[in-house]
PDB file of N, CA and C in Angstrom:
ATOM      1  N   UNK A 240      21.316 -11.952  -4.634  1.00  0.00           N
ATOM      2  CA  UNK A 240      21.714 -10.998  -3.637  1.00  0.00           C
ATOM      3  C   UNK A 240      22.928 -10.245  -4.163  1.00  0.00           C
ATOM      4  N   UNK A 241      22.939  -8.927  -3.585  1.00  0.00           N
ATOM      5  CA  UNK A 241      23.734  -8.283  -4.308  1.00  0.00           C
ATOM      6  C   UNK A 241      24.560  -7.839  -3.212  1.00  0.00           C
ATOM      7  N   UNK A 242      26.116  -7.762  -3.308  1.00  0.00           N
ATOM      8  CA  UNK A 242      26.785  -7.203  -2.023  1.00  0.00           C
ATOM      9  C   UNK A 242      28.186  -6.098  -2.677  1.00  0.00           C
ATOM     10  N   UNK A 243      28.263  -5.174  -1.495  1.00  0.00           N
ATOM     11  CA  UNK A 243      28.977  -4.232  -2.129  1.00  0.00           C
ATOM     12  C   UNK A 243      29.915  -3.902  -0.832  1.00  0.00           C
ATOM     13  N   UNK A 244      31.425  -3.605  -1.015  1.00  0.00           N
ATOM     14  CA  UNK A 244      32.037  -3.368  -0.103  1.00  0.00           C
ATOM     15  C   UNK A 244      32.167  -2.516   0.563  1.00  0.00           C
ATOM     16  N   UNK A 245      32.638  -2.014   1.593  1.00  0.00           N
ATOM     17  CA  UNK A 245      32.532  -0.638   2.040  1.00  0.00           C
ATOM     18  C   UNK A 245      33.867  -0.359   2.952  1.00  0.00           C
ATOM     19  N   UNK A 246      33.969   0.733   3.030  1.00  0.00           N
ATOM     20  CA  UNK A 246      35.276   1.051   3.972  1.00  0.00           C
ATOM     21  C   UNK A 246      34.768   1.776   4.984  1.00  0.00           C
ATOM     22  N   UNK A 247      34.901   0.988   6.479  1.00  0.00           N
ATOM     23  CA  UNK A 247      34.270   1.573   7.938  1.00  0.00           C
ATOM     24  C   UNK A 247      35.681   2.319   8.278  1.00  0.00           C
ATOM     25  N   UNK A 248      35.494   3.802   8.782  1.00  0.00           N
ATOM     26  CA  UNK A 248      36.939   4.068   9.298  1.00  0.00           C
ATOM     27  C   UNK A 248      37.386   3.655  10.838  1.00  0.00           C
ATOM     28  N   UNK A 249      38.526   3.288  10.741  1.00  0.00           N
ATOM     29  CA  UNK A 249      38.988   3.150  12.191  1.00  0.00           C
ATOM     30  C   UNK A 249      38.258   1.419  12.275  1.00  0.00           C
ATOM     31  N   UNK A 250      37.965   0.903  11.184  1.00  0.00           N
ATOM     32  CA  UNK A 250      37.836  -0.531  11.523  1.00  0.00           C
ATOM     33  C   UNK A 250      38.003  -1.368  10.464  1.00  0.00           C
ATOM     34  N   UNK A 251      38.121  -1.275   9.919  1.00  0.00           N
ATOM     35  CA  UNK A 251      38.495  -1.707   7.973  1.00  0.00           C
ATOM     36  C   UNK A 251      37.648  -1.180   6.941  1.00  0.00           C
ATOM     37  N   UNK A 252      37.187  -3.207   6.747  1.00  0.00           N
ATOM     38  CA  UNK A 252      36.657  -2.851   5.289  1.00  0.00           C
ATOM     39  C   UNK A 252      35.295  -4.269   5.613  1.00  0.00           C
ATOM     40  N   UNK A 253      34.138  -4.086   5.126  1.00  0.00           N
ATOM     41  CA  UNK A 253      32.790  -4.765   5.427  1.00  0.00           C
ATOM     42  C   UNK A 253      32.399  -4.832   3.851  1.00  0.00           C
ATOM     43  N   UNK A 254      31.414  -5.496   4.143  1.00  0.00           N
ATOM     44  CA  UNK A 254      30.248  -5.815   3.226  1.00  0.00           C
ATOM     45  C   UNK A 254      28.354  -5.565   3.480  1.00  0.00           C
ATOM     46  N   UNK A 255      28.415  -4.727   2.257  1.00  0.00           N
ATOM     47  CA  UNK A 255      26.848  -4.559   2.465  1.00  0.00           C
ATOM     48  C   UNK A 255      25.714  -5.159   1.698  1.00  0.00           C
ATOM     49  N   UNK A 256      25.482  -6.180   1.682  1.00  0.00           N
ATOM     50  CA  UNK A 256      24.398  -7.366   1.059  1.00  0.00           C
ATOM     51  C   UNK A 256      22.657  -6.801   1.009  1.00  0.00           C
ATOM     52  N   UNK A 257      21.889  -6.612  -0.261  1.00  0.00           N
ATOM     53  CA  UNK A 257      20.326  -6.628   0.003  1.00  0.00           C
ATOM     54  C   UNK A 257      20.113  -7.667  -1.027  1.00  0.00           C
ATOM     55  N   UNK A 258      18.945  -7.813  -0.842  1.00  0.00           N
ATOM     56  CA  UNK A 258      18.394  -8.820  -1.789  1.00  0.00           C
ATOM     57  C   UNK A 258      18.006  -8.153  -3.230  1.00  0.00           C
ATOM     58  N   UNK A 259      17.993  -7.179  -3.187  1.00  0.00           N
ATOM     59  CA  UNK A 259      17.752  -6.311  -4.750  1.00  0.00           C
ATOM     60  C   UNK A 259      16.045  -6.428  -4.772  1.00  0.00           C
ATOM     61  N   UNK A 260      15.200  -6.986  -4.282  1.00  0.00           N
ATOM     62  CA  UNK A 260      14.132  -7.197  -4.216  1.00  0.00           C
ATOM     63  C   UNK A 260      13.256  -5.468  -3.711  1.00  0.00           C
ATOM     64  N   UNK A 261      13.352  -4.673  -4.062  1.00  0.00           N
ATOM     65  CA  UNK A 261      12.386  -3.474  -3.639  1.00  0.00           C
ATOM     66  C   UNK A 261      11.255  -3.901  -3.795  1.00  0.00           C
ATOM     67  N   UNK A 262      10.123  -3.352  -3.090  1.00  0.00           N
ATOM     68  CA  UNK A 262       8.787  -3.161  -3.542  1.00  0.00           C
ATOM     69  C   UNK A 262       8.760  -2.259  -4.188  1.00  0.00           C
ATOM     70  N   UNK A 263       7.407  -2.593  -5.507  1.00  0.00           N
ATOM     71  CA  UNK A 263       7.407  -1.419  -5.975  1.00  0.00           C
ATOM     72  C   UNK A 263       5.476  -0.856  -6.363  1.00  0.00           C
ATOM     73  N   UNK A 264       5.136   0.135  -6.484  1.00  0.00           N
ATOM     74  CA  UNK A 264       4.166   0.141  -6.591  1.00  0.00           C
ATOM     75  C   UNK A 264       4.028  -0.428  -7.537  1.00  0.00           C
ATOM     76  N   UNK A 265       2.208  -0.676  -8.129  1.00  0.00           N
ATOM     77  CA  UNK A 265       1.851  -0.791  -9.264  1.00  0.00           C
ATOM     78  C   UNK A 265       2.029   0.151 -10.590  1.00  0.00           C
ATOM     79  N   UNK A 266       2.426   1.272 -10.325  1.00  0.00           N
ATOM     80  CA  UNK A 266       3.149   2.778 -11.515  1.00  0.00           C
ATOM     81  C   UNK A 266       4.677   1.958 -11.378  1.00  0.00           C
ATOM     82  N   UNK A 267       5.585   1.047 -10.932  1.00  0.00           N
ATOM     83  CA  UNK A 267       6.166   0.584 -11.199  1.00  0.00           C
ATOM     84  C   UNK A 267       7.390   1.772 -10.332  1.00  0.00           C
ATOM     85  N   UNK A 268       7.484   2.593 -10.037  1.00  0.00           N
ATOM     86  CA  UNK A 268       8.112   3.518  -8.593  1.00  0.00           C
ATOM     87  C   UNK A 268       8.334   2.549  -7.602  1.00  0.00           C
ATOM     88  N   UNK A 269       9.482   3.188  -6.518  1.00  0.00           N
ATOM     89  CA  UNK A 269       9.548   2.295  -5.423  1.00  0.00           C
ATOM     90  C   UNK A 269       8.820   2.825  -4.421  1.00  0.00           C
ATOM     91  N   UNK A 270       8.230   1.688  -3.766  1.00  0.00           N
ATOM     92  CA  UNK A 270       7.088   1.634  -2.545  1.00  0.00           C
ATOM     93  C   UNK A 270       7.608   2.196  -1.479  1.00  0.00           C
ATOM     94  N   UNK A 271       7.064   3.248  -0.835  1.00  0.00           N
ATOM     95  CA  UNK A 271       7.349   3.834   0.691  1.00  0.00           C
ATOM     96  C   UNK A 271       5.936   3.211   1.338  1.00  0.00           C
ATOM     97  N   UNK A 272       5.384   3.116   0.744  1.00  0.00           N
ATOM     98  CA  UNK A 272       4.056   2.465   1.736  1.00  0.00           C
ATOM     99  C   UNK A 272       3.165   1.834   1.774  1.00  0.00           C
ATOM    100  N   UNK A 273       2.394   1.167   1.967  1.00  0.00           N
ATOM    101  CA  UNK A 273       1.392  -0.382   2.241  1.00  0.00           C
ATOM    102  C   UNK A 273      -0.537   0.155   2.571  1.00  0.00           C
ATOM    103  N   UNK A 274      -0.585  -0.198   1.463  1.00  0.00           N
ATOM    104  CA  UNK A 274      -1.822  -0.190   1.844  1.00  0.00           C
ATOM    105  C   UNK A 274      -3.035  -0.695   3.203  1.00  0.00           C
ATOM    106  N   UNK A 275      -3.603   0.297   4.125  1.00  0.00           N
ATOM    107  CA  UNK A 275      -4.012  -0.001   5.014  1.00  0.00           C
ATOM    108  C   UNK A 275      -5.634  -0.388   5.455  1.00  0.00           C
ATOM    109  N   UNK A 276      -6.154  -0.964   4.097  1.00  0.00           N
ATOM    110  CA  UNK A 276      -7.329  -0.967   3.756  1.00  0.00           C
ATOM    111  C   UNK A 276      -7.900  -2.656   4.643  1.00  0.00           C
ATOM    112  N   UNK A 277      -8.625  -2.605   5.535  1.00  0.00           N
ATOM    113  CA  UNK A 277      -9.112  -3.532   6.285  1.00  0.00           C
ATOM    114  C   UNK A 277      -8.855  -5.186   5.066  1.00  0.00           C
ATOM    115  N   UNK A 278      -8.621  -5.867   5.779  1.00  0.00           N
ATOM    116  CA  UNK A 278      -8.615  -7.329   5.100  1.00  0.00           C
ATOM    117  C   UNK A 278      -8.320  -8.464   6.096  1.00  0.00           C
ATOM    118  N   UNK A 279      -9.703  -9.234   6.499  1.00  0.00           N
ATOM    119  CA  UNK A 279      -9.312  -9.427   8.045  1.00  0.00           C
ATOM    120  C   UNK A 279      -9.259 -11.001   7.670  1.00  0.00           C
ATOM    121  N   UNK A 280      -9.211 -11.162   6.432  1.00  0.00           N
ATOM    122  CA  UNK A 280      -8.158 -12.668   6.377  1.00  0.00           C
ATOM    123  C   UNK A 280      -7.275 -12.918   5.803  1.00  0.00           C
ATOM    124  N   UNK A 281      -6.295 -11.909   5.794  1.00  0.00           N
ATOM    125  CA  UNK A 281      -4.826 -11.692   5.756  1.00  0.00           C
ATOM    126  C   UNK A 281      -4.626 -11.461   7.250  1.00  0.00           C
ATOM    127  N   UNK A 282      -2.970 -12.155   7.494  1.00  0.00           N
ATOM    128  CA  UNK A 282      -2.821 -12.107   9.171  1.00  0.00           C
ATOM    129  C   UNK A 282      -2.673 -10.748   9.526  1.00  0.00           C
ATOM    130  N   UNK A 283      -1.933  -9.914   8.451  1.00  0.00           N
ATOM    131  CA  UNK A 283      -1.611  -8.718   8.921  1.00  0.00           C
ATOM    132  C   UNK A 283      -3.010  -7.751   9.188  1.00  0.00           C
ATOM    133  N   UNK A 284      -3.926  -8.478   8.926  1.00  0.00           N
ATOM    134  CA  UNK A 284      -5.150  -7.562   9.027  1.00  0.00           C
ATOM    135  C   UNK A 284      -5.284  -6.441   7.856  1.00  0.00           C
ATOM    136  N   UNK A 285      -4.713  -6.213   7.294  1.00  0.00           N
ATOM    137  CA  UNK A 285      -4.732  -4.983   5.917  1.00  0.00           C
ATOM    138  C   UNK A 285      -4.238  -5.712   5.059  1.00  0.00           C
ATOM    139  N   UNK A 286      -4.477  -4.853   3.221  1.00  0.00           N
ATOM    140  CA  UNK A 286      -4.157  -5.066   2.334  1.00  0.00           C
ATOM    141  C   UNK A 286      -2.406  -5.599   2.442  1.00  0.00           C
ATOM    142  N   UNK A 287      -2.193  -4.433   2.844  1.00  0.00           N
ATOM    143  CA  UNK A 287      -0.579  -4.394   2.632  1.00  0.00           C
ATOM    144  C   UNK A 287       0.205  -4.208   1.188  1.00  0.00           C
ATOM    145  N   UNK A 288      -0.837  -3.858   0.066  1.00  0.00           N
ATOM    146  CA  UNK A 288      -0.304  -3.840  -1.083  1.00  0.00           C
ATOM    147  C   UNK A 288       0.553  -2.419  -1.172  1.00  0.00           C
ATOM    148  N   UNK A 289       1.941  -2.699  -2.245  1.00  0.00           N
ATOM    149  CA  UNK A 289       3.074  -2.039  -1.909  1.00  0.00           C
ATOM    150  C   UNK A 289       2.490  -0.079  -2.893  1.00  0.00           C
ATOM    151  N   UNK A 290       2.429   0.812  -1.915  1.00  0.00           N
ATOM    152  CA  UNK A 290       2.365   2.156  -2.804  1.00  0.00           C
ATOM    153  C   UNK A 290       3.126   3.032  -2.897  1.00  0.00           C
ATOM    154  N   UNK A 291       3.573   4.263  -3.705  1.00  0.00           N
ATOM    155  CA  UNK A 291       4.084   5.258  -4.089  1.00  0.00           C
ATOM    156  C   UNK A 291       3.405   6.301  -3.401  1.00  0.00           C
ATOM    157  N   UNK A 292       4.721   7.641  -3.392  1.00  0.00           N
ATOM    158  CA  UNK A 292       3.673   8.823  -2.509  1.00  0.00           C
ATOM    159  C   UNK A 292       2.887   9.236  -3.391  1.00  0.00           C
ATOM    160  N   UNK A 293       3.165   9.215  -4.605  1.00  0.00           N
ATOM    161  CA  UNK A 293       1.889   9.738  -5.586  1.00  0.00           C
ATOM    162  C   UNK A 293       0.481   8.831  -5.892  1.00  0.00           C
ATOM    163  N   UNK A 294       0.662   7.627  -5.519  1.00  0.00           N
ATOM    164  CA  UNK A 294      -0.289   7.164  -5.935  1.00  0.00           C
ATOM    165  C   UNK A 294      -1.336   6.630  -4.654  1.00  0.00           C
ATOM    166  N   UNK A 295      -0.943   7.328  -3.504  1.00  0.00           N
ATOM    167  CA  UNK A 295      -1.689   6.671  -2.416  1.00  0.00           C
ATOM    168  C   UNK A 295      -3.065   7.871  -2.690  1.00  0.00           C
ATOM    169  N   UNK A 296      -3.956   7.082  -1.997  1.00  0.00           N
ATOM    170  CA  UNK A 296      -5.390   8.179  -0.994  1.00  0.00           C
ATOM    171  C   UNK A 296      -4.879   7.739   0.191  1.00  0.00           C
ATOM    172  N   UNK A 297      -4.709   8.746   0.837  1.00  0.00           N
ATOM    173  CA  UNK A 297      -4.783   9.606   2.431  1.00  0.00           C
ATOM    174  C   UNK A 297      -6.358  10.090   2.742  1.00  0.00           C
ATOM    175  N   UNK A 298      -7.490   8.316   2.959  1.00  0.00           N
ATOM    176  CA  UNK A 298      -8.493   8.633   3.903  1.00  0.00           C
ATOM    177  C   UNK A 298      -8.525  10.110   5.066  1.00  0.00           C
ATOM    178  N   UNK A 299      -7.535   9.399   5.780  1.00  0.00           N
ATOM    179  CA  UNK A 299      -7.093  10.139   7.355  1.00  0.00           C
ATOM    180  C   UNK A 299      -5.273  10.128   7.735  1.00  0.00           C
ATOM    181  N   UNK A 300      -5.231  10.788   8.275  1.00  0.00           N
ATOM    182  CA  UNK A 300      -3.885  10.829   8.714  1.00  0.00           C
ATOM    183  C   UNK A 300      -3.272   9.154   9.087  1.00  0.00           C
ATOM    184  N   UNK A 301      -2.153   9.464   8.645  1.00  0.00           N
ATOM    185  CA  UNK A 301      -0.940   8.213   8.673  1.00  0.00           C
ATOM    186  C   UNK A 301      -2.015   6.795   8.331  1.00  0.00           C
ATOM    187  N   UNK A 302      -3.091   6.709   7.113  1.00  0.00           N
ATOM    188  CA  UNK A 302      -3.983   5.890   6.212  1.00  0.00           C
ATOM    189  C   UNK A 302      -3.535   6.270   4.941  1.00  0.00           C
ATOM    190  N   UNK A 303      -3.463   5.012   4.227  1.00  0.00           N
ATOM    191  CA  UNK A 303      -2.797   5.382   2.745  1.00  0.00           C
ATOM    192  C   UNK A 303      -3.816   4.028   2.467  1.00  0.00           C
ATOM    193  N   UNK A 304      -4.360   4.100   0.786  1.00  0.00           N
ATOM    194  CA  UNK A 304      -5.115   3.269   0.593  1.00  0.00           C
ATOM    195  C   UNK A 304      -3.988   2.932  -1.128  1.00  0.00           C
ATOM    196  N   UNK A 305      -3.902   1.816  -1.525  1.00  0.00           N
ATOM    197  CA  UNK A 305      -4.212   1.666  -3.189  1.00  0.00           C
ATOM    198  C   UNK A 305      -5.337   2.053  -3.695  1.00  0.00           C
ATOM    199  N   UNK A 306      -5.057   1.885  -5.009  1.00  0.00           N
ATOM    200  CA  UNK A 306      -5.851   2.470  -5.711  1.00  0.00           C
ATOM    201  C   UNK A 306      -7.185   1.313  -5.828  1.00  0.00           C
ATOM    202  N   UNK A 307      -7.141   0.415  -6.065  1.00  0.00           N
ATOM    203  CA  UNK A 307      -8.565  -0.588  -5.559  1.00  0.00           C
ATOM    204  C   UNK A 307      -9.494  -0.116  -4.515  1.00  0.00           C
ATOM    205  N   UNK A 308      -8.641  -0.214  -3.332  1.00  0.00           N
ATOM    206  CA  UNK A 308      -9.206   0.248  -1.911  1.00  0.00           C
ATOM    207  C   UNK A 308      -9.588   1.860  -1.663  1.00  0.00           C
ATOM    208  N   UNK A 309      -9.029   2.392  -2.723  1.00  0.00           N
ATOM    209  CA  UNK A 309      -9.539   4.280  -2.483  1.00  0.00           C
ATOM    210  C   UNK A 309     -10.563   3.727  -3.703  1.00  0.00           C
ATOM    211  N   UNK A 310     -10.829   3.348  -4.398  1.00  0.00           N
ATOM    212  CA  UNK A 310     -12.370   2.602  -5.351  1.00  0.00           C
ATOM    213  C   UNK A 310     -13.616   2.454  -4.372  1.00  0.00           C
ATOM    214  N   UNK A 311     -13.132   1.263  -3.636  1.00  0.00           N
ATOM    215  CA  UNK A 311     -14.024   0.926  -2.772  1.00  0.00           C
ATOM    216  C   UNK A 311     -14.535   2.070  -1.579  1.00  0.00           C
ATOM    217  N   UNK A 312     -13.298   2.187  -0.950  1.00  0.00           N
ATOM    218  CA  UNK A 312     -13.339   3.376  -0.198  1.00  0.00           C
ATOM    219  C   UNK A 312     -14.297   4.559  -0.748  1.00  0.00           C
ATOM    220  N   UNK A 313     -14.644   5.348  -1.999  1.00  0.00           N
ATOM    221  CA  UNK A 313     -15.276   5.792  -2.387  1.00  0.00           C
ATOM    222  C   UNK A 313     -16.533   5.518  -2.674  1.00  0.00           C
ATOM    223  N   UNK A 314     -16.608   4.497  -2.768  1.00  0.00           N
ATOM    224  CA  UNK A 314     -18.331   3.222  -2.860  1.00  0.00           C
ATOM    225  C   UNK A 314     -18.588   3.852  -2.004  1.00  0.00           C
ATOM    226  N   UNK A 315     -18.615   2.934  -0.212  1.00  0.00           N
ATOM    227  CA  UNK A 315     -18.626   3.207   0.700  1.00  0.00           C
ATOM    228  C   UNK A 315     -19.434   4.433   1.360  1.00  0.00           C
ATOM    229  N   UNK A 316     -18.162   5.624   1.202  1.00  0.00           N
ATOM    230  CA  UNK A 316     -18.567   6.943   1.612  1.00  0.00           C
ATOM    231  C   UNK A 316     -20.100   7.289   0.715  1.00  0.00           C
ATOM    232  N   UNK A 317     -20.321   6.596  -0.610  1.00  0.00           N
ATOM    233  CA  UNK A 317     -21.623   7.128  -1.146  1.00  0.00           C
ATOM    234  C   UNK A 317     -22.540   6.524  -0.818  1.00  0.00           C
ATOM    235  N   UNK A 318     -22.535   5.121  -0.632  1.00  0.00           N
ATOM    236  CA  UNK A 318     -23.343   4.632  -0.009  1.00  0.00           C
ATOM    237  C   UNK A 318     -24.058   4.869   1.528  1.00  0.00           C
ATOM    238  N   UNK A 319     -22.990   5.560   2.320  1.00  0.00           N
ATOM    239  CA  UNK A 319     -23.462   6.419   3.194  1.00  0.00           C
ATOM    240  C   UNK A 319     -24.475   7.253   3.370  1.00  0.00           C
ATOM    241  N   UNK A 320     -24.289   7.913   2.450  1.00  0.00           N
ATOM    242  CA  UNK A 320     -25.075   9.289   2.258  1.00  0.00           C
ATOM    243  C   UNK A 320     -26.703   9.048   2.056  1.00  0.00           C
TER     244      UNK A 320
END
């Protein structure tokens, strides 16, 4: 854990502690977002694997897939057809 001091005005002086632990995608970037690709025996119900804005598929609005799950995801839609 990593902690760094800080100066609050009008109240001293604090400490700001993270674990240094980011997610990061698989391009090795830090993760803004989680893959939302069905996985219904994980509790969270989705992948949850950690993605980059560049490296997501956007199925549908506020859906971001990894890159596995935009694979499959693409199966899928052809198999449709």
């Amino acid at each position: 854990m990593t902690c760094h001091p800080v100066e609050i005005p009008g109240v001293g002086r604090g400490f700001v502690c993270t674990s240094g632990r980011r997610k990061r995608c698989a391009c090795g970037r830090p993760a803004t977002l989680e893959c939302d690709w069905k996985v219904p025996t994980r509790k969270s119900g989705t992948c949850d694997a950690p993605i980059c804005a560049k490296c997501t598929t956007s199925p549908a609005p506020e859906k971001d897939l990894c890159a596995k799950h935009a694979e499959e995801y693409e199966r899928w839609k052809e198999g449709r057809k």
